[in-house]
XYZ file of C-alpha atoms in Angstrom:
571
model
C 4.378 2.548 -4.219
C 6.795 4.579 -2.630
C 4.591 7.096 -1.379
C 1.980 5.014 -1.336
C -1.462 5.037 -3.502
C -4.657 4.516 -3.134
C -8.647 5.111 -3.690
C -9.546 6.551 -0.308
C -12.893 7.515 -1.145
C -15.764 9.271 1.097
C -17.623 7.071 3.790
C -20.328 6.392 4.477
C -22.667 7.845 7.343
C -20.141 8.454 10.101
C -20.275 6.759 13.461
C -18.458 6.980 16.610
C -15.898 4.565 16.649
C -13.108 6.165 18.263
C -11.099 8.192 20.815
C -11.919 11.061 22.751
C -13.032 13.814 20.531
C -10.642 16.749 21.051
C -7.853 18.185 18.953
C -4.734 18.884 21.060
C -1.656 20.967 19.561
C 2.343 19.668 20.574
C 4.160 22.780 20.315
C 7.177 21.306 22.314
C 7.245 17.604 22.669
C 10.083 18.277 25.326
C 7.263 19.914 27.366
C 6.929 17.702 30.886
C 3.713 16.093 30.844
C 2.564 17.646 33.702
C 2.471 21.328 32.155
C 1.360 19.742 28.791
C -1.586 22.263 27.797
C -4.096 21.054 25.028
C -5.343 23.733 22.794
C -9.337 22.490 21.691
C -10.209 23.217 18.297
C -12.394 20.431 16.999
C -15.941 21.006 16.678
C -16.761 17.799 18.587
C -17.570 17.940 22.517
C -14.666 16.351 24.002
C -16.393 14.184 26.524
C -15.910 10.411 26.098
C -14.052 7.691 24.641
C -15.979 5.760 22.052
C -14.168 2.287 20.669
C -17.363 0.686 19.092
C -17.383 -1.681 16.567
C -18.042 0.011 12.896
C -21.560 -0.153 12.244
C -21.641 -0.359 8.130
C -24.518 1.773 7.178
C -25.879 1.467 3.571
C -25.621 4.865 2.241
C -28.508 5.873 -0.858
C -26.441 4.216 -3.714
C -28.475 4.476 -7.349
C -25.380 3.694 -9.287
C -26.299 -0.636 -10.498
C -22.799 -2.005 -10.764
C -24.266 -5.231 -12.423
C -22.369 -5.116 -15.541
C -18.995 -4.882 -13.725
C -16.226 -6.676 -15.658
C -15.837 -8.068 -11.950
C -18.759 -9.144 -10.780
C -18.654 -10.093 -6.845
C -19.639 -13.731 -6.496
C -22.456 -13.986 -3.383
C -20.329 -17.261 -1.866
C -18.323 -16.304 1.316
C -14.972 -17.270 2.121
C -13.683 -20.259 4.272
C -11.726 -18.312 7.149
C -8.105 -19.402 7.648
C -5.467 -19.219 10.018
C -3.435 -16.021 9.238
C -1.630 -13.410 11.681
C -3.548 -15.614 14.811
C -2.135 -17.132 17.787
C -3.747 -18.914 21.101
C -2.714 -15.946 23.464
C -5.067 -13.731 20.800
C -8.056 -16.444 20.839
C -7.692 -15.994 24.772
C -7.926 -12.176 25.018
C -10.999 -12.362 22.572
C -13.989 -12.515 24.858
C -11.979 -10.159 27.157
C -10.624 -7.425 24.641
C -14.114 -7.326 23.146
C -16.865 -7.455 25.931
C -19.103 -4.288 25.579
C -17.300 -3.744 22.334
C -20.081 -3.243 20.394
C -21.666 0.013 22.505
C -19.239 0.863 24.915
C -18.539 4.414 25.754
C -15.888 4.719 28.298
C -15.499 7.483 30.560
C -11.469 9.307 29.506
C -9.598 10.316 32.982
C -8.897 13.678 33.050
C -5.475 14.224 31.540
C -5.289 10.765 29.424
C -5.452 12.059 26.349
C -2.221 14.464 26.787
C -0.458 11.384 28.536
C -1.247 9.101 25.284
C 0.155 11.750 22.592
C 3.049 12.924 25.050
C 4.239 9.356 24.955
C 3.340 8.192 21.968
C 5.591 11.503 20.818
C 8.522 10.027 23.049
C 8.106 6.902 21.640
C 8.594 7.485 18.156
C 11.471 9.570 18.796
C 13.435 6.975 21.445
C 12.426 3.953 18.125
C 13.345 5.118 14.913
C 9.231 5.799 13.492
C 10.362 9.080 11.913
C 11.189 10.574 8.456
C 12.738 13.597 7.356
C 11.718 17.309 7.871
C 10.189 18.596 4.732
C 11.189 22.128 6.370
C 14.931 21.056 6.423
C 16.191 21.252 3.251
C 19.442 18.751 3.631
C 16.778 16.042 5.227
C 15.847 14.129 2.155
C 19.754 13.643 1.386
C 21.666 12.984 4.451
C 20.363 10.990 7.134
C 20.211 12.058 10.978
C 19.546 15.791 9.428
C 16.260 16.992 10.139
C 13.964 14.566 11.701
C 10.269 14.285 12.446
C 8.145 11.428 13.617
C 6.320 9.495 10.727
C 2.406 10.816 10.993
C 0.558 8.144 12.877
C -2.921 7.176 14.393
C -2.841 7.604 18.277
C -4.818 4.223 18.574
C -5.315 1.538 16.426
C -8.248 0.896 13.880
C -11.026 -1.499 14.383
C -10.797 -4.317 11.934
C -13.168 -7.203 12.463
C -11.550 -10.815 12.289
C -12.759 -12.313 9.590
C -11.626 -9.131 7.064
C -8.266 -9.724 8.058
C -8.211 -12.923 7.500
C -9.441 -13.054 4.260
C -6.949 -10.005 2.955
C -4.026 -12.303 4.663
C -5.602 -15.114 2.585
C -5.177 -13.491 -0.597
C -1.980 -12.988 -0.586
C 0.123 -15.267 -1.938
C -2.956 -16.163 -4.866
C -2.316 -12.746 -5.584
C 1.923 -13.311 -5.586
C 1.340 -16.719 -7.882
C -1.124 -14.578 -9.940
C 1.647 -11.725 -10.544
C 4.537 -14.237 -11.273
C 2.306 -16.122 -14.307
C 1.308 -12.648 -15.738
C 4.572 -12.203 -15.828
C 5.779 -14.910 -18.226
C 3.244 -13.816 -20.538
C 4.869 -11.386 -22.472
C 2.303 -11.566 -25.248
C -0.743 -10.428 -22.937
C 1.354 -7.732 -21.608
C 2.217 -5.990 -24.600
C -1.500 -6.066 -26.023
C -2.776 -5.146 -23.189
C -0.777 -2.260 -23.126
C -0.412 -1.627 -26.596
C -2.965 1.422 -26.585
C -2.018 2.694 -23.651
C 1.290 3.103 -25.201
C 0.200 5.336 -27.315
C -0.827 8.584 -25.396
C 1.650 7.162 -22.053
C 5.000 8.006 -22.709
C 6.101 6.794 -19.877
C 3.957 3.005 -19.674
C 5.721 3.411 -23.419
C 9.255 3.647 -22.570
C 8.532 0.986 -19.979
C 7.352 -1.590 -22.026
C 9.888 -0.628 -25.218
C 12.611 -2.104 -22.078
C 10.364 -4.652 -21.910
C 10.083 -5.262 -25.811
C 13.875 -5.752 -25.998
C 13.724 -8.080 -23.135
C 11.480 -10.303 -25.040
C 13.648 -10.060 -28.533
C 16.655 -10.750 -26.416
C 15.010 -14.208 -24.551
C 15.773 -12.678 -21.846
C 14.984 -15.448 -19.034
C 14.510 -14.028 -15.355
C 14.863 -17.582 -13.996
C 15.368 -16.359 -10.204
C 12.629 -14.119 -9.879
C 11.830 -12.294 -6.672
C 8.430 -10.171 -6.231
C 7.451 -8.043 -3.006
C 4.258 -7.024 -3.058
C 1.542 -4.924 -1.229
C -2.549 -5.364 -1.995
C -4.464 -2.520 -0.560
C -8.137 -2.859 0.343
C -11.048 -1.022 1.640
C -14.216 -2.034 3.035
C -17.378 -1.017 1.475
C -20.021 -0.037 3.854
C -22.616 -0.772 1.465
C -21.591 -4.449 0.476
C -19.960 -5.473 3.591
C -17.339 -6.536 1.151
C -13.680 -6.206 1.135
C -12.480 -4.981 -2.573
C -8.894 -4.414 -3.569
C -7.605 -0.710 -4.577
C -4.484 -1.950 -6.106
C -1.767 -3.900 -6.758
C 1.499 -2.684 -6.208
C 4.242 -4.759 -7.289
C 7.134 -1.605 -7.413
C 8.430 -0.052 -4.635
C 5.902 -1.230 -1.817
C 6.723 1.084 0.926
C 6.838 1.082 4.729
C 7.350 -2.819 5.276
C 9.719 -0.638 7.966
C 7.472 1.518 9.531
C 4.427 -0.250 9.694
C 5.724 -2.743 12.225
C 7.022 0.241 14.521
C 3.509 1.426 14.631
C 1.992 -1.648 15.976
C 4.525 -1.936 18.298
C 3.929 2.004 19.496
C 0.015 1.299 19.827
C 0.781 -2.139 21.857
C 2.591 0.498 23.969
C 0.187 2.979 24.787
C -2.266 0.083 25.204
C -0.091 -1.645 27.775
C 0.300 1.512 29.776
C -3.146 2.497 29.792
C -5.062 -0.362 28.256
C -7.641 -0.386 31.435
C -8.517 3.252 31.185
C -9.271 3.100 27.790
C -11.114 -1.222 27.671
C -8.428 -2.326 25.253
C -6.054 -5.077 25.284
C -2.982 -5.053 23.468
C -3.096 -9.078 22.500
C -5.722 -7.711 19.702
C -3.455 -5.463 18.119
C -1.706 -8.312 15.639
C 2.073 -8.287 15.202
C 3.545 -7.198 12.257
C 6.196 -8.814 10.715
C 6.676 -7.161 7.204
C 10.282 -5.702 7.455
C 11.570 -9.002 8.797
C 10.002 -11.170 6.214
C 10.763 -8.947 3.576
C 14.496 -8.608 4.397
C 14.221 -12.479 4.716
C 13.201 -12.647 1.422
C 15.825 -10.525 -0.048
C 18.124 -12.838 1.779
C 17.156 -15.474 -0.065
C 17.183 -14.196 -3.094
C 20.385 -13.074 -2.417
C 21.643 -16.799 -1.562
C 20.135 -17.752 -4.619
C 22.558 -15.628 -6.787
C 24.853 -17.860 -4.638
C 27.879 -15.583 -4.799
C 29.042 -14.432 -1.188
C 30.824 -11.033 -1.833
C 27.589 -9.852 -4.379
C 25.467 -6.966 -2.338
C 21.707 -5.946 -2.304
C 21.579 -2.330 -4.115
C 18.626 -0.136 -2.975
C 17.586 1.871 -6.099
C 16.764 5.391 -4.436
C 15.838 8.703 -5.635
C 17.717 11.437 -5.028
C 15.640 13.464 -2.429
C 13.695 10.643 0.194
C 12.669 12.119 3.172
C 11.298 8.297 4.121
C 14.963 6.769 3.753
C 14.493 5.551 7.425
C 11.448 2.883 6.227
C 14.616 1.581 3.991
C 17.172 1.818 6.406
C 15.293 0.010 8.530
C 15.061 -3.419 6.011
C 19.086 -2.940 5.240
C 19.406 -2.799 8.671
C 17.165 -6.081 9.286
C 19.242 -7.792 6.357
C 22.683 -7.324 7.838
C 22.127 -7.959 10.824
C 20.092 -10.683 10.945
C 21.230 -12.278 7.336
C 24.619 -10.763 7.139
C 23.799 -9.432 4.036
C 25.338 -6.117 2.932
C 23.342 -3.654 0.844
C 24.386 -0.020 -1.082
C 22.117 2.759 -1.871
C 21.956 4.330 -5.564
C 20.164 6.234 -7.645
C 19.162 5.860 -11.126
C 21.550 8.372 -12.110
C 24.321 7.181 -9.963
C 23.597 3.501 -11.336
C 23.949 5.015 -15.307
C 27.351 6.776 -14.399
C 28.989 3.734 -12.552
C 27.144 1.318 -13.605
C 28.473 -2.013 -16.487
C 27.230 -5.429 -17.385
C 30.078 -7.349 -17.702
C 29.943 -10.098 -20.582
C 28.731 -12.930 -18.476
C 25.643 -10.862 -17.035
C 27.547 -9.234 -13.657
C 26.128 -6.254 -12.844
C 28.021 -4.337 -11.242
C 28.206 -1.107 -9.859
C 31.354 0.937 -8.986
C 33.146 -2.326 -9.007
C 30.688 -3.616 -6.967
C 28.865 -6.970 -7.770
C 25.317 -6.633 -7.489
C 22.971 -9.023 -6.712
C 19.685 -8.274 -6.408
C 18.470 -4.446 -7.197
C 15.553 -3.828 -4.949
C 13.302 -0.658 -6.439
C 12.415 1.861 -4.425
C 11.946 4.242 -7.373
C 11.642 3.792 -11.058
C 8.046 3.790 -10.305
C 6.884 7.742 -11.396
C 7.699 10.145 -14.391
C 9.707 12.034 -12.540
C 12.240 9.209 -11.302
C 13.298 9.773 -15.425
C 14.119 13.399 -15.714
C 16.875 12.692 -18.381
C 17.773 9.634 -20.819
C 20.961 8.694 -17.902
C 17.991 7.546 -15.949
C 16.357 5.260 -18.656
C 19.927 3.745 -19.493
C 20.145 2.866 -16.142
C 17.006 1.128 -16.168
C 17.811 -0.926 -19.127
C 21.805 -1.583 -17.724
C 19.674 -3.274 -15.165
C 17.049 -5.176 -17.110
C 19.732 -6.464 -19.289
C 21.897 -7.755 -16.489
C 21.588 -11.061 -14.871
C 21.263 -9.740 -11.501
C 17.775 -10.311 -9.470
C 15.510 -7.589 -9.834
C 12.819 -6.727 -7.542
C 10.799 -5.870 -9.789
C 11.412 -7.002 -13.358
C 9.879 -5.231 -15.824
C 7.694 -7.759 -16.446
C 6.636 -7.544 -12.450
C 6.433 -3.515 -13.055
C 4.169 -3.916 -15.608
C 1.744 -6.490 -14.389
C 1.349 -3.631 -11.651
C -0.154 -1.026 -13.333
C -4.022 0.234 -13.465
C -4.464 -1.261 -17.174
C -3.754 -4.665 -16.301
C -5.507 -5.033 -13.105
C -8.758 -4.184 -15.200
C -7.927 -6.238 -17.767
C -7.271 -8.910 -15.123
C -10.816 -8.383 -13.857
C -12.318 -9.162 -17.065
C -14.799 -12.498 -17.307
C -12.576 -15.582 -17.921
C -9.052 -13.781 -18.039
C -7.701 -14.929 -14.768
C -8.467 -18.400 -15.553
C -5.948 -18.006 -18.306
C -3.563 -17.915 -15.605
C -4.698 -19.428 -12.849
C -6.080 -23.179 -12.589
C -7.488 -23.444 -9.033
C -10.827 -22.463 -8.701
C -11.377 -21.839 -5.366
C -8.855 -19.233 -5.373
C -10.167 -17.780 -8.526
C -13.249 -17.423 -6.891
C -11.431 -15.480 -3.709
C -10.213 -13.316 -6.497
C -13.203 -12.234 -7.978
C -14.642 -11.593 -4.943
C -12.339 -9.125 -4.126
C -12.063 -7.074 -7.366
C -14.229 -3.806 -7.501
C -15.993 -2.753 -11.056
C -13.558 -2.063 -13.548
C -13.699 -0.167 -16.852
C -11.788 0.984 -20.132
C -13.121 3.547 -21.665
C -14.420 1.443 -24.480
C -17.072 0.821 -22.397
C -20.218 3.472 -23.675
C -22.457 2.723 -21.543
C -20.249 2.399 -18.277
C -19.134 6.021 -19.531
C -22.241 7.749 -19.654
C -22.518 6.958 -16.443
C -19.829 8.220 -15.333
C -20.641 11.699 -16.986
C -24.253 11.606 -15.021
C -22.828 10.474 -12.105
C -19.083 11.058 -11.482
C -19.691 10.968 -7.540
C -19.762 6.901 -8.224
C -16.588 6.370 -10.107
C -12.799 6.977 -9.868
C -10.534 7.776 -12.623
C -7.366 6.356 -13.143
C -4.291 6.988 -14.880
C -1.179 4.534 -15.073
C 0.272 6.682 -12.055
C 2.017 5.206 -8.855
C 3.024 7.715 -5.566
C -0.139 8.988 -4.794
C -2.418 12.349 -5.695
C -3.078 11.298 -9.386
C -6.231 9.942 -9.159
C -9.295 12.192 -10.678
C -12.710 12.664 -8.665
C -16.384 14.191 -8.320
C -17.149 16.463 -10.881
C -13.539 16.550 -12.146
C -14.628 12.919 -13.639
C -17.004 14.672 -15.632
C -15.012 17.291 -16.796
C -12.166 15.018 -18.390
C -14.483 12.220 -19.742
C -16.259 15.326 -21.712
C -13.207 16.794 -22.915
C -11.454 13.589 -24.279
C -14.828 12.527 -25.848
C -14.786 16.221 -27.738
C -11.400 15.916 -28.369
C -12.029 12.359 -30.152
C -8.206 11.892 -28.021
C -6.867 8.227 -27.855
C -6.004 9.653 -24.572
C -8.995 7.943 -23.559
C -6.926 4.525 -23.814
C -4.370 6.489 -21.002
C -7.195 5.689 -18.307
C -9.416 3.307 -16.458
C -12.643 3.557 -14.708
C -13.266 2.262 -11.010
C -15.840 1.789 -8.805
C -15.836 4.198 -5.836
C -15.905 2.604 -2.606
C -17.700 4.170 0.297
C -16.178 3.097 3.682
C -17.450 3.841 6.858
C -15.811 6.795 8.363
C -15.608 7.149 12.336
C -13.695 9.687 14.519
C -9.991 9.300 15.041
C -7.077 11.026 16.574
C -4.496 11.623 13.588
C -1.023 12.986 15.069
C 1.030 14.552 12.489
C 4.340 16.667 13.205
C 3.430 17.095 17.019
C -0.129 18.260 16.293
C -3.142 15.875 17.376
C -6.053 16.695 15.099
C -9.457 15.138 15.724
C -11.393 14.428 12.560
C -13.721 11.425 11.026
C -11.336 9.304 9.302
C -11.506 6.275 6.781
C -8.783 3.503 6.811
C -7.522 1.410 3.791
C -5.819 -2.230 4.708
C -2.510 -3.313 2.606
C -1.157 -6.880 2.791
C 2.262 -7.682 1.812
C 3.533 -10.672 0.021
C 6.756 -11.839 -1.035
C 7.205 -14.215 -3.489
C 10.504 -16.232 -4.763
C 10.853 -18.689 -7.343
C 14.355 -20.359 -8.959
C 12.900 -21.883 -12.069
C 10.606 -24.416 -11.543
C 10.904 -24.061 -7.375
C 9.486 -21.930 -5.612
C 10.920 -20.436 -2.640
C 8.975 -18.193 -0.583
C 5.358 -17.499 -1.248
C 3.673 -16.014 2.204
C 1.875 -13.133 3.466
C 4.234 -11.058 5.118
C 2.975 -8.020 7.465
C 0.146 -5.108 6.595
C 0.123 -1.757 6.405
C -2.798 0.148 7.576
C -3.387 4.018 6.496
C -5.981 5.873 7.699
C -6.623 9.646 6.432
C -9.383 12.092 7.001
C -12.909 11.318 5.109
C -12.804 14.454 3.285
C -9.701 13.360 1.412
C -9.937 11.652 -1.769
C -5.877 10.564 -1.820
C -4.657 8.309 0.382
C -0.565 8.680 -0.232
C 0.983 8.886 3.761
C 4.308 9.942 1.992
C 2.353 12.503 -0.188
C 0.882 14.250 2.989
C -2.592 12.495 2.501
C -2.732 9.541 5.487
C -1.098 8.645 8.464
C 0.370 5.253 9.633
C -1.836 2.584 11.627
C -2.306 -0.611 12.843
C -5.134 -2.860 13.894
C -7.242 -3.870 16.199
C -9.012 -7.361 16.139
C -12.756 -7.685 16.859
């Protein structure tokens, strides 16, 4: 979402898999290199450079996930050919000889030289955001800038993971769009949730009228982001989420693998790595690509892309950065609203136009309209139906929003459901494969386990943005006090399996300030999808987006202050 949201959950055993174990403080990134003075603070001995691959390590699990709605079929997946290329086939037995144990000796001074540039870097490219500290920086742009947080090298990922997530990616878009159409399954599934959600309630009364009006989205336009994490004690890549409102830095993401194919070009033989394995990213192309042709589509020349915004976005630059991309490379002119802004100058004129300060809008692309607090009045809720009821593309519909929440994707992972929707079996199959144990709180038994052992289990509200997930003993402590209250509040949550990655040491640089720490990563995939009736447009994997965050952290929001930005590295 637009902070991004997750289940970063705690690792497994650590082991070294990373760089140079110091902790080195930026107080003046204008500082010369040469009198750049690192302040050490970590409690590991900064001595060398480990880049091994992750060694999964089965940590003492008593929790049986057998009765999992999802149950994790034991047949592997065919690999494919996704984000590869013949220069990256070449650099494999090169880029990962000794990969496995290597321990490489860090020249004195590297380590300063890699965060001094990578500091320079982000600065001279556009990888920042705005200055929580500067009060104007969330409203104006070029006031108050900071580089985006970011990993100083990137993350480990072995081949055939990647793959697969890249794989899954437009199953997961054609999965989405037939959801969807089924208006019926949307509203039942929801229909308790309602209850005790005002706001999943107010969304799905827009979505009510939609379905008394007939309203027919007939272009429909979906870009979407799956996030994943590794379990260390499967060796199995399950999905977090969904998102399918508001997936953020498509803009940002890209910059970082181009700042780690940097440093690794400058200084790729001190540290054994090559920059071929760090795979390009693409995601803020594609995706402006695909609001291009949506846009064409609409087929009416002087119509604009509006940006739905809210009012204080200290990541504006991640957007700028796709308007950017679709005027100059599409020619495609975009405006930035709010919700607010959208209800006061906003009008559907009689033959569907929206349009927007006598602007004609053609597609709205959401980036808000996915929390509580993007509604703080009714002006905000007009504008959301204004926009439903117009005929201009929306990215999401309502009926996309909604297929994107926690309730459905664990009603999705229920036996036989997704073969209401889907027909191929193979890539039902790659589905289920994928999807962690998920739970209403119907389920007694699954309950009671959570009470004895909350360290196992996640709970979930229908939240987007990032820190509303409940953990550890706080699991405990709400399943108790809904179950005394007898509260249909119950129907407000899910149940998920907690994943325990591996967690390895990493350098995480946030606001000038290198901190050293054992960090877990979480893997999103975007997908765009784009259909015209019965023809569809655009359904590809796009780019990733790879967040990695200390272990200790249960969030993994970069946005919310939980994770910093990251790329990959092929093994």
């Amino acid at each position: 979402m637009g902070a991004g949201c997750s289940t970063l959950c705690l690792p497994a055993s650590p082991s070294l898999i990373a760089f140079a174990p110091k902790t080195i403080a930026v107080s003046d990134s204008s500082t010369p290199t040469s009198n750049y003075k690192p302040k050490f603070s970590s409690r590991f001995t900064p001595t060398t450079i480990f880049f091994s691959r992750p060694h999964l390590r089965t940590p003492h699990r008593s929790m049986d996930f057998s009765s999992s709605s999802s149950p994790v079929p034991s047949s592997s997946l065919l690999p494919v050919q996704c984000g590869r290329s013949d220069e990256l086939e070449e650099s494999r037995d090169k880029a990962t000889e000794g990969h496995g144990s290597g321990a490489r000796e860090v020249p004195p001074g590297l380590l300063e030289k890699l965060v001094y540039d990578a500091l320079v870097w982000c600065s001279l490219h556009g990888l920042v955001v705005g200055d929580k500290s500067v009060q104007r920086s969330g409203t104006d742009p070029g006031i108050g800038l900071v580089h985006a947080p970011f990993a100083l090298l990137p993350r480990p990922l072995t081949d055939g993971y990647w793959r697969q997530a890249c794989e899954l990616a437009p199953i997961f878009n054609e999965l989405v769009d037939r959801v969807s159409l089924d208006g019926k399954f949307l509203q039942d599934s929801l229909s308790r949730t309602k209850k005790v959600d005002a706001f999943t309630g107010r969304l799905l009364d827009i979505h009510s009228k939609m379905l008394e009006m007939n309203k027919r989205e007939d272009i429909r336009l979906g870009l979407h982001r799956s996030d994943y994490m590794l379990d260390a004690e499967t060796n199995l890549l399950f999905q977090i989420e969904l998102n399918t409102i508001s997936s953020s830095f498509p803009g940002l993401s890209c910059l970082v693998s181009e700042l780690h194919k940097n440093l690794i070009n400058h200084y790729g033989k001190d540290l054994g790595l090559d920059s071929r394995r760090v795979p390009g990213n693409t995601a803020v192309s594609r995706y402006a690509e695909a609001l291009a042709k949506a846009w064409n589509e609409y087929n009416n020349c002087s119509a604009l892309v509006m940006v739905v915004v809210q009012t204080e976005e200290r990541n504006m630059y991640d957007q700028h950065w796709l308007c950017v991309m679709l005027k100059e490379m599409h020619g495609v002119a975009s405006i930035r609203k709010t919700l607010a802004e959208i209800d006061a100058e906003g009008q559907v004129l009689p033959d569907g136009t929206l349009v927007i300060g006598g602007q004609t809008v053609a597609v709205v692309y959401f980036r808000a309209g996915y929390s509580p607090n993007d509604y703080p009045s009714e002006s905000e809720w007009r504008a959301r139906l204004l926009m439903e009821q117009s005929n201009a593309i929306k990215c999401p519909s309502i009926s996309y929003h909604l297929v994107g929440t926690k309730k459905i994707q664990q009603e999705l992972a229920k036996p036989n459901v997704l073969e209401r929707f889907l027909e191929n079996e193979n890539d039902i199959a790659k589905l289920r494969k994928c999807f962690a144990g998920l739970w209403s709180l119907d389920n007694i038994d699954v309950v009671k386990s959570a009470i004895e052992r909350p360290e196992f289990f996640v709970l979930k509200p229908q939240r987007e943005g990032g820190g509303n997930n409940i953990y550890g003993d706080k699991v405990r402590e709400t399943l108790i006090r809904l179950q005394q209250e007898g509260s249909e509040e119950l129907a407000a949550y899910i149940l998920m399996q907690r994943i325990f990655p591996t967690a390895s040491l990493s350098y995480l640089v946030r606001e000038g300030i290198c901190h050293q720490d054992h960090a877990i990563s979480e893997l999103g995939i975007y997908g765009a999808y784009l259909r015209n009736k019965d023809k569809v447009i655009m359904n590809d994997q796009c780019g990733y987006l790879m967040r990695t965050k200390v272990s200790t952290s249960n969030e993994g929001g970069v946005a919310a202050g939980f994770a910093v930005l990251d790329s990959i590295y092929l093994t």
